[in-house]
Amino acid sequence: MRLPAALLVTILLSSAPAALTAPQENRRMDAKDPGPWTDPLKAIGGRSDKGAAGQGRQIAIYCRENPEVHFATHELGPVFSPIQGKVSAWYPDHVELEGGPGPGLPGTRRIGVTQDDVVVMAWTVPAASEERRLSWTIHGDARSSQAWRGEAQPDRKSTELLETGALIHDAAVYPEITSGLFEVFGASLEPASQSSSAPGSYRCDYEATLPAGEEWTFVAAIAFDPDREKAETRLKEALDSEDPLGQIAEQWRSFYSKSIPRFQSSDEKWNRLWLFRWFLLRLSTAGGDLGFFRYPVVMEGRDAYQTYCCFSAPFMALDLNWATDPRVGAGHWENMAHCSYDDGRFPWYSAPNTNRVPLHHASATGASFLQHAAWQHYLIHGDLGPIREVYPAFRKNLQWWLKERDPQGTGLFRIDHLLETGMDDLDRGEAPILAVDATSYLHANFLALSGMARVLGHESEAATWEMLADRSRDALAEQCWDEDAQFYFDLAAGDRSPQKVRTIAGFYPFFGGAAGKEQLPMLDQLFDPKRFAAPYPIPALSRDEPGFDPVSFWMGPNWPAATCHVLQGFAQTAKTLDRGRLPKAAELLERCVSVFFTPEIDFYERYQPLTGRGLSQFRDYMHSWWIDLIVRHVVGLTPREDGRLDIDPLPLSIDWFALDGVHYHGRIIDITWQRPDQPKAFEDRPSGLSVRVDGEVLLQREGLGRLTEE
């Protein structure tokens, strides 16, 4: 039985438009039932250890015993009590909680978030043989709301009791760019009473008599928007809907079917990784005409590190570049140009209201391969507009690094604090150091700016950037490469003696494209258990180093962010310099991905490399990239400036896969692999490796290998 809508709840804040249990082992999928696409929500849903929900402009929530509600980087506090409780099942579109919105109440709650930042709860009470009288309370309190790394300002809250609810105004939410946050509570039943114990809080008490033999549903919602009228309108639409949670589910299904390419394979591990990663990318998106978040951006996380960081922004950019709408990826890295300092530095952290978030290092910046990530977007989409927009800021950023961190023109780049390349306390010697990873980033960025300058018609600048890339490549080889150790080492800046420690940063020249054939034997150390091999690879510090500790932050744990650098570097180097290493690249990729299924698929900040245990308290950490790795190395699509197709998958243990709907230089690409000696997963497609362009088969071969377009 559905009761008429009567009560409104809205949170008004600065917002803007934005453009199952994981397997214990890798289970195979039946070729006659290909893919998770019958219902991607069920494919990764059904677990009881997760409570994240979101998809809107700014809002993400965590349903659990200690719930959270976030508006962009602002933690709003306990503003909506129905999201507190024990999770019985999580799905991308909604979270199910045990019982009703209060102690001892029967039934189940389903919580979801609309595209318009309305949090909706539907409490369903099953039919009973006798009439029942229920009473419950819904309350909220914004007095503890605070910006990330900020302080609560309880005196900047107020509450106005309305006829059907309560309106809270939180003036402390981004006061530099908004007039504050308004919270208005709404439900499908008028409250029996309502009150406010203090400015910034509300309480609504309800009573209902449930007839015998009838299922009963109560709906409550809370909306977030800078415009009160819009918030109330969107809230009313949600409450008036016959099935608001059903609408949220359809919004998510539409996202999976229209906004991203469709990937599926015979191995559930890859399917779950694909679907779950895209869920997190959407959950972690905020911004769009919101101060320093001019465009929607993916933050490092929601449960922690809710910020836009110059160091990690390119990680998410590599994944977002594959969204079907090119503006999704472009906006994420274009935003850094908007946040940049006058001298060209990219800010280490930015929030909507400031690009000067309190930090632990004086430079307030760090090494970033954002220029490289932006160039990869161009190689996928061939869109000059965003490149033209960011080129001046990206050029100025590299000029800062040249002037401030390599004033002698050696080709090696100095970092003054280990956090400037994200490896806070890795045993690399005392800063300042001439850093292998920072120099590898600069090498990749110089090549990217050379490409950008060339396509923009700046030929002389293109030649200069290419010369600088060559200089850094040569400096790494001549000064950081140790022939005896077969390893790249950081150098001490100034007159100090170098501290030669094998760290994961030593592999970054492969990622940056600076390593050559003479460095290939170094990759063997990734499979040496005395060095970097581990049951759950890859440890950040070689296991034979005196300081190795598998649980001590950077001194041994596996960091997905660093792991991705190694995987991309290894795979691309094998493809271009030594194809005999492709099986090893495939083996390492599969082993590294398996880390996330221990036992549930999640992204912890770091993992214990000997046991696979997640070591951070928070999950949903975006500090890595996996969509790009799947496209490039599972499926094998290597973007090219000329837009021609180059397909070169790694020899993984997959019987079949399909990647459909890739938007590539104005064409729609479908790539399929079906092992010839196995039953077909797709009867309408050829056996072997094949490529369709705009629906027509263009390339095919019987075995797995490289396919190129003439």
XYZ file of C-alpha atoms in Angstrom:
710
model
C 0.000 0.000 0.000
C 1.438 3.382 -1.042
C 0.565 6.446 1.051
C 0.196 9.907 -0.531
C 3.216 12.182 -0.606
C 3.054 14.920 1.951
C 6.395 15.904 3.430
C 9.404 17.565 1.831
C 13.091 17.292 2.731
C 15.764 19.051 0.744
C 19.443 19.763 1.130
C 20.322 22.799 -0.917
C 23.963 23.210 -1.698
C 26.222 24.414 -4.441
C 25.832 21.990 -7.308
C 26.060 22.049 -11.064
C 25.142 19.735 -13.917
C 27.710 17.113 -14.875
C 27.665 16.294 -18.212
C 27.556 -10.383 -5.922
C 30.265 -11.652 -3.925
C 33.565 -11.815 -5.746
C 34.853 -15.292 -6.559
C 37.427 -17.003 -4.399
C 38.947 -18.200 -7.663
C 38.556 -17.224 -11.280
C 35.318 -18.858 -12.349
C 34.662 -19.487 -16.030
C 31.458 -18.377 -17.693
C 29.371 -20.619 -19.946
C 29.912 -19.580 -23.552
C 26.192 -20.064 -24.168
C 25.388 -17.395 -21.601
C 27.905 -14.677 -22.458
C 28.555 -11.771 -20.262
C 27.024 -9.906 -17.358
C 25.000 -7.634 -19.594
C 21.631 -9.257 -18.963
C 21.781 -7.299 -15.703
C 25.092 -5.687 -14.742
C 23.600 -4.591 -11.409
C 23.127 -8.188 -10.307
C 26.429 -9.269 -11.805
C 28.432 -7.456 -9.120
C 25.733 -6.958 -6.482
C 24.416 -9.084 -3.666
C 27.235 -8.655 -1.161
C 26.630 -7.591 2.435
C 29.925 -5.865 3.227
C 29.411 -2.687 1.214
C 27.166 0.347 1.594
C 28.220 2.876 -1.055
C 25.544 4.578 -3.146
C 25.618 7.495 -5.524
C 25.471 8.590 -9.141
C 24.385 12.190 -8.905
C 26.093 15.502 -9.423
C 27.720 15.805 -6.013
C 26.232 13.293 -3.587
C 27.666 9.989 -2.394
C 26.506 8.131 0.709
C 27.721 5.225 2.810
C 24.976 3.199 4.465
C 26.288 1.457 7.594
C 26.349 1.744 11.371
C 28.463 4.909 11.052
C 26.897 6.368 7.893
C 28.280 9.230 5.839
C 26.821 11.702 3.363
C 29.184 13.654 1.128
C 28.513 16.663 -1.066
C 31.600 16.859 -3.289
C 34.441 17.103 -0.727
C 32.176 18.200 2.156
C 31.104 15.673 4.814
C 27.572 16.649 5.774
C 27.258 14.681 8.999
C 24.306 12.478 10.088
C 21.720 14.357 8.036
C 19.471 11.405 7.145
C 19.004 8.707 9.802
C 17.433 6.016 7.536
C 20.830 5.222 6.009
C 22.155 3.990 9.364
C 22.027 0.263 9.988
C 23.297 -3.172 9.008
C 23.678 -3.862 5.289
C 22.016 -7.039 4.053
C 22.803 -6.562 0.350
C 24.607 -4.031 -1.834
C 24.058 -3.359 -5.526
C 25.397 -0.511 -7.688
C 21.965 1.122 -7.753
C 20.886 0.622 -4.130
C 21.743 -0.658 -0.668
C 19.440 -2.906 1.366
C 19.424 -2.504 5.156
C 17.970 -4.819 7.767
C 14.780 -3.703 9.511
C 13.011 -0.385 9.468
C 14.287 3.127 10.285
C 14.401 2.475 14.024
C 15.124 -0.231 16.615
C 12.945 -3.343 16.449
C 11.014 -2.305 13.341
C 10.248 -5.094 10.858
C 10.893 -5.137 7.137
C 13.690 -3.959 4.854
C 14.984 -0.571 3.742
C 16.276 0.101 0.238
C 18.399 3.212 -0.250
C 19.399 4.801 -3.550
C 20.572 8.112 -4.988
C 19.055 9.704 -8.081
C 20.957 11.468 -10.847
C 19.652 14.729 -9.362
C 21.180 14.154 -5.914
C 18.062 12.941 -4.147
C 18.656 10.234 -1.543
C 15.601 7.968 -1.412
C 14.625 5.370 1.187
C 11.808 2.870 0.618
C 10.922 0.917 3.771
C 8.823 -2.151 3.023
C 7.014 -4.022 5.785
C 5.784 -7.486 4.782
C 2.148 -8.480 5.251
C 1.150 -9.854 8.646
C -1.843 -11.848 9.794
C -2.885 -9.190 12.296
C -3.229 -5.429 12.300
C -0.103 -3.660 13.615
C 0.597 -0.261 15.098
C 4.075 1.131 14.348
C 5.866 4.296 15.417
C 9.257 5.559 14.313
C 11.426 8.642 13.994
C 13.500 10.105 11.191
C 16.036 12.737 12.145
C 19.056 14.589 10.878
C 21.791 16.812 12.231
C 24.127 19.002 10.166
C 26.000 20.570 13.073
C 29.107 18.423 12.541
C 29.360 19.011 8.788
C 32.831 19.958 7.642
C 35.015 20.262 4.588
C 37.711 17.672 4.022
C 40.631 18.641 6.246
C 38.431 21.397 7.614
C 36.696 22.077 10.900
C 33.043 21.928 11.760
C 31.287 25.257 12.218
C 28.154 24.488 14.255
C 27.228 28.135 14.706
C 26.589 28.525 10.984
C 23.531 26.251 10.925
C 19.855 27.026 11.279
C 16.591 25.100 11.176
C 13.170 26.215 10.006
C 10.239 23.941 10.794
C 7.850 23.676 7.879
C 4.284 22.442 7.775
C 5.394 19.080 6.424
C 9.004 18.870 7.522
C 12.048 20.931 8.310
C 14.447 23.109 6.354
C 18.067 23.265 7.505
C 20.439 25.924 6.255
C 24.144 25.111 6.557
C 26.007 28.301 5.698
C 29.401 26.673 6.291
C 29.340 24.589 3.103
C 31.666 26.263 0.588
C 30.783 29.784 1.756
C 33.357 31.177 -0.687
C 31.346 29.989 -3.683
C 27.807 29.278 -2.410
C 25.176 30.729 -0.138
C 25.226 27.546 1.900
C 23.410 24.254 2.142
C 19.714 23.722 2.722
C 18.285 20.420 3.976
C 14.577 19.728 3.705
C 13.178 16.382 4.766
C 10.331 14.723 2.843
C 8.302 11.542 3.093
C 5.118 9.828 1.917
C 3.366 10.286 5.273
C 2.730 13.392 7.349
C 4.596 13.375 10.656
C 2.663 13.065 13.883
C 5.068 15.623 15.352
C 8.223 17.468 14.439
C 10.867 19.432 16.311
C 14.393 20.799 16.325
C 16.601 20.373 19.378
C 19.247 22.792 18.079
C 19.927 24.895 14.975
C 20.975 22.506 12.207
C 18.914 19.537 13.370
C 15.444 18.143 12.750
C 13.239 15.320 14.045
C 10.017 13.931 12.587
C 7.940 11.339 14.457
C 5.573 9.006 12.620
C 2.772 6.627 13.478
C 0.884 4.217 11.236
C -1.629 1.423 11.602
C -0.938 -1.396 9.137
C -3.931 -3.470 8.047
C -3.659 -7.225 8.266
C -2.695 -9.077 5.105
C -1.201 -6.090 3.246
C 2.401 -5.212 2.431
C 3.159 -1.621 3.357
C 5.782 0.837 2.048
C 6.967 4.129 3.476
C 9.151 6.429 1.370
C 11.383 9.230 2.628
C 13.859 11.318 0.668
C 16.337 14.152 0.912
C 17.504 16.314 -1.990
C 20.617 18.427 -2.456
C 20.889 21.460 -4.717
C 22.025 25.121 -4.568
C 18.625 26.255 -5.719
C 15.817 25.656 -3.251
C 13.113 25.559 -5.882
C 15.001 22.954 -7.926
C 15.643 20.870 -4.852
C 11.985 20.852 -3.841
C 10.921 20.047 -7.393
C 13.303 17.113 -7.662
C 12.307 15.859 -4.250
C 8.640 16.024 -5.143
C 9.301 14.124 -8.365
C 11.028 11.383 -6.415
C 8.251 11.145 -3.832
C 5.509 11.235 -6.456
C 7.081 8.410 -8.424
C 5.338 5.041 -8.252
C 8.751 3.357 -7.978
C 11.615 5.794 -7.244
C 14.097 2.986 -6.558
C 13.121 1.374 -9.849
C 13.889 4.635 -11.629
C 17.309 4.747 -9.983
C 17.975 1.182 -11.165
C 17.056 2.148 -14.719
C 19.363 5.154 -14.539
C 22.229 2.847 -13.608
C 21.363 0.340 -16.335
C 21.307 3.189 -18.823
C 24.755 4.244 -17.648
C 26.151 0.758 -18.202
C 24.487 0.369 -21.604
C 25.060 3.836 -23.081
C 27.812 5.742 -21.288
C 30.632 3.201 -21.439
C 31.812 0.444 -23.786
C 30.539 -3.056 -23.018
C 33.133 -5.600 -21.973
C 32.505 -9.265 -21.237
C 34.636 -12.379 -21.149
C 34.725 -16.047 -20.190
C 36.431 -15.120 -16.911
C 34.245 -13.446 -14.288
C 37.259 -11.761 -12.730
C 37.596 -9.386 -15.661
C 33.838 -8.809 -15.941
C 33.530 -7.857 -12.289
C 36.583 -5.651 -12.427
C 35.163 -3.778 -15.428
C 31.707 -3.218 -13.961
C 32.906 -2.403 -10.455
C 35.570 0.033 -11.594
C 33.028 1.971 -13.676
C 30.697 2.040 -10.660
C 33.441 3.613 -8.556
C 34.340 6.112 -11.269
C 30.761 7.333 -11.279
C 30.350 7.224 -7.501
C 33.504 9.304 -7.054
C 32.568 12.018 -9.561
C 31.718 15.509 -8.332
C 31.857 19.051 -9.609
C 30.684 20.873 -12.690
C 30.419 24.646 -12.279
C 31.337 24.284 -8.622
C 34.225 26.634 -7.889
C 37.559 25.002 -8.628
C 35.637 21.970 -9.877
C 34.627 23.735 -13.064
C 34.179 20.357 -14.749
C 33.121 17.056 -13.217
C 36.164 15.267 -11.833
C 36.800 11.905 -10.211
C 38.249 12.319 -6.759
C 40.747 9.984 -5.122
C 37.976 8.489 -3.037
C 34.705 9.079 -1.224
C 35.266 7.212 2.009
C 38.635 8.978 2.319
C 40.778 11.441 0.382
C 37.859 13.293 -1.133
C 39.913 15.582 -3.276
C 41.163 16.274 -6.772
C 44.904 15.605 -6.752
C 47.408 16.458 -9.482
C 49.327 13.251 -8.761
C 46.391 10.834 -9.036
C 44.187 12.743 -11.499
C 45.909 11.172 -14.535
C 45.247 7.691 -13.160
C 41.497 8.190 -13.359
C 41.895 10.151 -16.609
C 43.279 7.074 -18.368
C 40.087 5.199 -17.475
C 37.686 8.073 -18.155
C 39.209 8.555 -21.604
C 37.276 5.444 -22.709
C 33.815 6.807 -21.818
C 31.612 7.021 -24.897
C 31.254 10.774 -24.462
C 34.737 12.286 -24.977
C 33.819 15.235 -22.744
C 33.780 12.961 -19.696
C 37.495 12.243 -19.930
C 38.489 15.651 -21.243
C 36.734 17.587 -18.497
C 38.579 15.632 -15.821
C 42.017 16.750 -17.014
C 40.934 20.130 -18.397
C 39.955 21.000 -14.832
C 43.607 20.942 -13.743
C 44.340 23.870 -16.047
C 41.588 25.765 -14.237
C 43.121 24.902 -10.835
C 46.727 25.715 -11.728
C 48.785 28.294 -9.867
C 50.041 31.395 -11.665
C 53.576 30.002 -11.890
C 52.382 26.848 -13.645
C 52.345 24.423 -10.718
C 49.487 21.971 -10.514
C 48.065 22.041 -6.948
C 48.599 18.812 -5.065
C 45.031 18.937 -3.707
C 42.019 20.962 -4.788
C 38.535 21.196 -3.328
C 35.635 23.155 -4.831
C 36.388 26.158 -2.631
C 40.191 26.139 -2.609
C 43.266 24.889 -4.423
C 45.306 25.458 -1.265
C 44.255 22.522 0.892
C 46.605 22.204 3.918
C 49.571 19.988 2.989
C 52.696 18.414 4.429
C 55.134 19.584 1.744
C 56.107 23.146 0.935
C 55.882 23.026 -2.846
C 52.132 22.273 -2.746
C 52.585 20.359 -5.988
C 53.902 17.064 -7.259
C 54.911 15.130 -10.325
C 51.973 14.265 -12.541
C 51.695 12.590 -15.927
C 48.496 14.478 -16.718
C 49.906 15.765 -20.012
C 50.524 12.165 -21.063
C 46.977 11.179 -20.059
C 45.518 14.079 -22.050
C 47.527 13.065 -25.115
C 46.139 9.542 -24.788
C 42.639 11.072 -24.965
C 43.572 12.679 -28.268
C 44.935 9.366 -29.568
C 41.551 7.775 -28.776
C 39.154 10.478 -29.925
C 41.173 12.729 -32.243
C 39.546 15.786 -30.661
C 41.705 18.916 -30.914
C 39.391 21.171 -28.908
C 40.388 20.068 -25.407
C 44.065 19.885 -26.398
C 43.986 23.452 -27.653
C 42.266 24.499 -24.410
C 44.857 23.044 -22.046
C 48.084 23.386 -24.032
C 49.115 26.772 -22.553
C 48.627 25.603 -18.955
C 50.269 22.247 -19.594
C 53.220 23.983 -21.259
C 53.576 26.379 -18.331
C 53.556 23.481 -15.899
C 56.456 21.763 -17.648
C 58.325 25.058 -17.809
C 58.051 25.264 -14.013
C 59.596 21.808 -13.647
C 62.405 22.740 -16.008
C 63.153 26.007 -14.213
C 62.721 24.912 -10.589
C 63.668 21.240 -10.594
C 66.304 20.946 -13.317
C 67.850 24.405 -13.578
C 71.176 22.970 -14.822
C 69.477 21.177 -17.704
C 70.763 17.719 -16.774
C 67.577 15.925 -17.801
C 67.022 14.562 -14.282
C 64.355 16.129 -12.075
C 64.598 16.810 -8.368
C 61.916 16.246 -5.778
C 62.217 18.054 -2.451
C 59.778 15.833 -0.557
C 58.959 12.171 -1.151
C 55.263 13.042 -1.215
C 55.870 14.950 -4.451
C 55.769 11.602 -6.242
C 53.242 10.053 -3.882
C 55.576 7.624 -2.102
C 55.539 9.253 1.283
C 58.031 7.188 3.284
C 59.512 4.741 0.795
C 63.175 4.052 1.563
C 64.680 6.243 -1.164
C 67.111 8.241 0.886
C 66.725 11.709 2.311
C 65.128 14.303 0.014
C 65.986 16.160 -2.079
C 66.727 13.435 -4.608
C 66.968 13.213 -8.374
C 63.982 10.938 -8.804
C 63.613 8.184 -11.360
C 59.820 8.315 -11.215
C 59.567 12.113 -11.547
C 61.996 12.069 -14.469
C 60.034 9.244 -16.116
C 56.855 11.312 -15.800
C 58.562 14.325 -17.329
C 59.857 12.189 -20.199
C 56.328 10.991 -20.965
C 54.956 14.528 -20.637
C 57.587 15.993 -22.956
C 56.607 13.448 -25.605
C 52.940 14.286 -25.038
C 53.517 18.034 -25.377
C 55.561 17.378 -28.510
C 52.570 15.585 -29.997
C 50.160 18.308 -28.912
C 52.365 21.051 -30.330
C 52.683 19.221 -33.623
C 48.925 18.700 -34.149
C 48.331 22.315 -33.113
C 50.839 23.530 -35.708
C 53.618 24.607 -33.324
C 56.418 22.764 -35.087
C 59.366 24.468 -33.367
C 57.891 23.826 -29.925
C 57.251 20.215 -30.892
C 60.936 19.796 -31.711
C 61.950 21.385 -28.390
C 59.732 19.076 -26.348
C 61.068 16.059 -28.230
C 64.640 17.171 -27.532
C 63.848 17.482 -23.828
C 62.351 13.986 -23.821
C 65.518 12.607 -25.413
C 67.635 14.385 -22.822
C 65.711 12.848 -19.912
C 65.812 9.394 -21.496
C 69.570 9.637 -21.929
C 70.070 10.980 -18.392
C 68.160 8.064 -16.907
C 70.270 5.611 -18.895
C 73.611 7.285 -18.239
C 73.203 8.353 -14.609
C 70.453 6.299 -12.947
C 70.966 2.937 -14.651
C 73.314 0.601 -12.762
C 74.622 -2.053 -15.131
C 75.914 -4.305 -12.342
C 72.660 -4.218 -10.384
C 70.546 -4.159 -13.544
C 68.331 -1.509 -11.959
C 67.410 2.182 -12.110
C 68.294 4.029 -8.886
C 67.476 7.522 -7.635
C 70.432 9.845 -7.155
C 71.132 12.045 -4.160
C 70.947 15.746 -4.947
C 74.023 17.840 -4.231
C 77.189 16.283 -2.788
C 75.537 13.512 -0.787
C 76.352 9.889 -1.613
C 73.567 8.012 -3.392
C 71.544 5.462 -1.450
C 70.975 2.581 -3.847
C 67.739 0.904 -2.800
C 65.606 -1.224 -5.075
C 62.129 0.336 -5.009
C 59.195 0.020 -7.336
C 59.984 3.521 -8.620
C 62.912 1.951 -10.452
C 60.504 0.411 -12.962
C 58.915 3.718 -13.947
C 61.174 4.347 -16.975
C 59.387 1.427 -18.635
C 56.070 3.182 -18.000
C 57.414 6.516 -19.212
C 58.775 4.983 -22.412
C 62.389 5.801 -21.522
C 63.768 2.254 -21.060
C 65.519 0.466 -23.904
C 66.490 -3.075 -24.856
C 69.539 -3.018 -22.592
C 67.241 -2.566 -19.567
C 64.939 -5.503 -20.401
C 66.657 -7.983 -18.009
C 65.536 -5.765 -15.111
C 61.985 -7.006 -15.679
C 63.042 -10.492 -14.574
C 63.275 -9.176 -11.006
C 59.485 -8.931 -10.968
C 59.445 -12.747 -10.925
C 62.273 -13.246 -8.428
C 60.897 -14.037 -4.925
C 64.020 -12.477 -3.430
C 63.122 -9.215 -5.132
C 59.638 -8.181 -6.293
C 57.763 -11.459 -6.729
C 55.131 -12.130 -4.066
C 51.888 -14.090 -3.773
C 49.977 -10.797 -4.127
C 52.261 -8.597 -6.231
C 53.883 -6.099 -6.490
C 55.623 -4.994 -3.247
C 56.828 -1.406 -3.310
C 60.223 -2.356 -1.880
C 62.402 -5.288 -2.898
C 61.996 -8.154 -0.442
C 65.765 -8.435 0.064
C 66.128 -4.839 1.231
C 66.812 -4.497 4.997
C 63.816 -2.216 5.487
C 61.263 -4.483 3.818
C 58.094 -4.764 5.906
C 54.923 -6.116 4.247
C 52.602 -4.049 6.446
C 54.527 -0.793 6.925
C 52.991 1.752 4.567
C 55.349 2.163 1.571
C 58.059 -0.134 2.969
C 56.701 -3.326 1.425
C 52.943 -3.354 0.777
C 51.504 -3.654 -2.700
C 50.130 -0.302 -3.872
C 47.714 -0.596 -6.825
C 48.803 2.827 -8.059
C 52.444 1.784 -8.402
C 51.430 -1.640 -9.693
C 49.588 -0.077 -12.636
C 52.731 1.796 -13.688
C 54.669 -1.469 -13.771
C 51.953 -3.392 -15.607
C 51.600 -0.753 -18.327
C 55.351 -0.398 -18.660
C 55.991 -4.148 -18.827
C 53.205 -4.893 -21.310
C 54.004 -2.028 -23.672
C 57.743 -2.720 -23.522
C 57.182 -6.395 -24.281
C 55.027 -5.518 -27.271
C 57.545 -3.089 -28.726
C 60.956 -4.423 -27.685
C 60.728 -8.147 -26.882
C 57.563 -10.046 -27.791
C 59.010 -13.142 -26.182
C 58.090 -11.523 -22.858
C 54.372 -11.268 -23.671
C 53.443 -14.457 -21.729
C 55.212 -13.091 -18.653
C 53.415 -9.754 -19.038
C 50.108 -11.639 -19.198
C 51.010 -13.698 -16.133
C 51.881 -10.619 -14.106
C 48.698 -8.810 -15.129
C 46.495 -11.739 -14.093
C 48.259 -12.157 -10.777
C 48.058 -8.462 -9.947
C 44.347 -8.283 -10.743
C 43.652 -11.287 -8.509
C 44.785 -9.178 -5.539
C 41.458 -7.337 -5.613
C 39.492 -10.538 -5.091
C 40.597 -11.345 -1.547
C 37.800 -12.287 -1.230
C 35.589 -9.402 -2.436
C 36.423 -7.035 -5.234
C 37.518 -3.772 -3.702
C 40.246 -1.185 -4.076
C 42.123 -0.655 -0.843
C 44.881 1.919 -0.788
C 47.458 -0.844 -0.257
C 47.646 -4.604 0.301
C 49.808 -7.015 2.270
C 51.796 -8.684 -0.548
C 52.227 -12.009 1.272
C 48.590 -12.508 2.352
C 46.550 -10.198 0.115
C 44.904 -8.490 3.100
C 43.754 -4.934 2.520
C 45.729 -2.638 4.813
C 43.787 0.620 4.689
C 40.624 1.178 6.701
C 38.854 2.587 3.663
C 37.960 1.028 0.333
C 36.714 2.490 -2.953
C 40.116 4.120 -3.426
C 40.562 5.386 -6.986
C 44.348 5.705 -6.842
C 45.035 3.390 -9.846
C 43.684 2.612 -13.313
C 42.201 -0.624 -14.695
C 39.763 0.165 -17.515
C 42.664 1.411 -19.623
C 44.727 -1.695 -18.859
C 41.836 -3.969 -19.882
C 41.286 -2.122 -23.152
C 44.983 -1.972 -24.048
C 46.218 -5.356 -22.874
C 43.302 -7.746 -22.330
C 41.548 -6.657 -25.518
C 44.670 -5.156 -27.074
C 43.480 -1.859 -28.561
C 46.469 0.471 -28.845
C 45.396 4.036 -29.769
C 47.258 5.667 -32.635
C 47.488 9.249 -33.778
C 46.464 8.324 -37.324
C 43.303 6.602 -36.049
C 44.173 3.245 -37.589
C 43.386 0.100 -35.674
C 46.167 -1.716 -33.859
C 44.956 -4.722 -31.847
C 47.530 -6.637 -29.802
C 46.087 -8.538 -26.801
C 48.254 -10.289 -24.259
C 48.040 -14.112 -24.262
C 45.771 -14.391 -21.225
C 43.863 -17.509 -20.175
C 40.556 -16.298 -21.615
C 38.447 -18.454 -23.959
C 36.495 -15.487 -25.273
C 35.994 -11.791 -24.784
C 34.126 -8.942 -26.455
C 34.563 -5.211 -26.149
C 31.706 -3.444 -27.918
C 30.877 0.181 -28.531
C 34.330 1.756 -28.297
C 34.262 5.292 -29.693
C 37.541 5.593 -31.574
C 38.344 8.492 -33.922
C 34.694 8.864 -34.895
C 34.109 5.153 -35.506
C 32.335 2.541 -33.363
C 34.638 -0.420 -32.742
C 33.752 -3.947 -31.554
C 36.623 -6.349 -30.791
C 35.966 -10.065 -30.203
C 38.092 -13.086 -29.366
C 36.642 -16.597 -29.544
C 39.072 -19.458 -29.119
C 38.703 -21.528 -32.291
C 38.721 -24.892 -30.496
C 35.951 -23.828 -28.066
C 32.187 -23.332 -28.547
C 31.323 -19.870 -29.798
C 30.014 -17.303 -27.369
C 28.723 -15.180 -30.266
C 27.350 -17.123 -33.225
C 27.137 -14.011 -35.409
C 30.859 -13.251 -35.090
C 33.877 -15.053 -36.531
C 36.032 -17.436 -34.530
C 39.433 -16.161 -33.552
C 40.219 -12.468 -33.163
C 37.999 -10.093 -35.130
C 37.245 -6.379 -35.324
C 34.013 -4.793 -36.454
C 33.908 -1.151 -37.486
C 30.464 0.447 -37.484
C 28.944 -3.058 -37.520
C 31.009 -4.556 -40.352
C 33.893 -7.001 -39.886
C 37.080 -5.252 -40.998
C 39.897 -7.357 -39.519
C 40.172 -10.969 -38.371
C 42.664 -13.728 -37.723
C 42.289 -17.279 -36.458
C 44.715 -17.132 -33.545
C 45.396 -14.602 -30.842
C 47.966 -12.090 -32.035
C 48.442 -8.679 -33.513
C 45.953 -7.232 -35.986
C 46.653 -3.927 -37.717
C 44.718 -1.817 -40.170
C 46.556 -0.958 -43.367
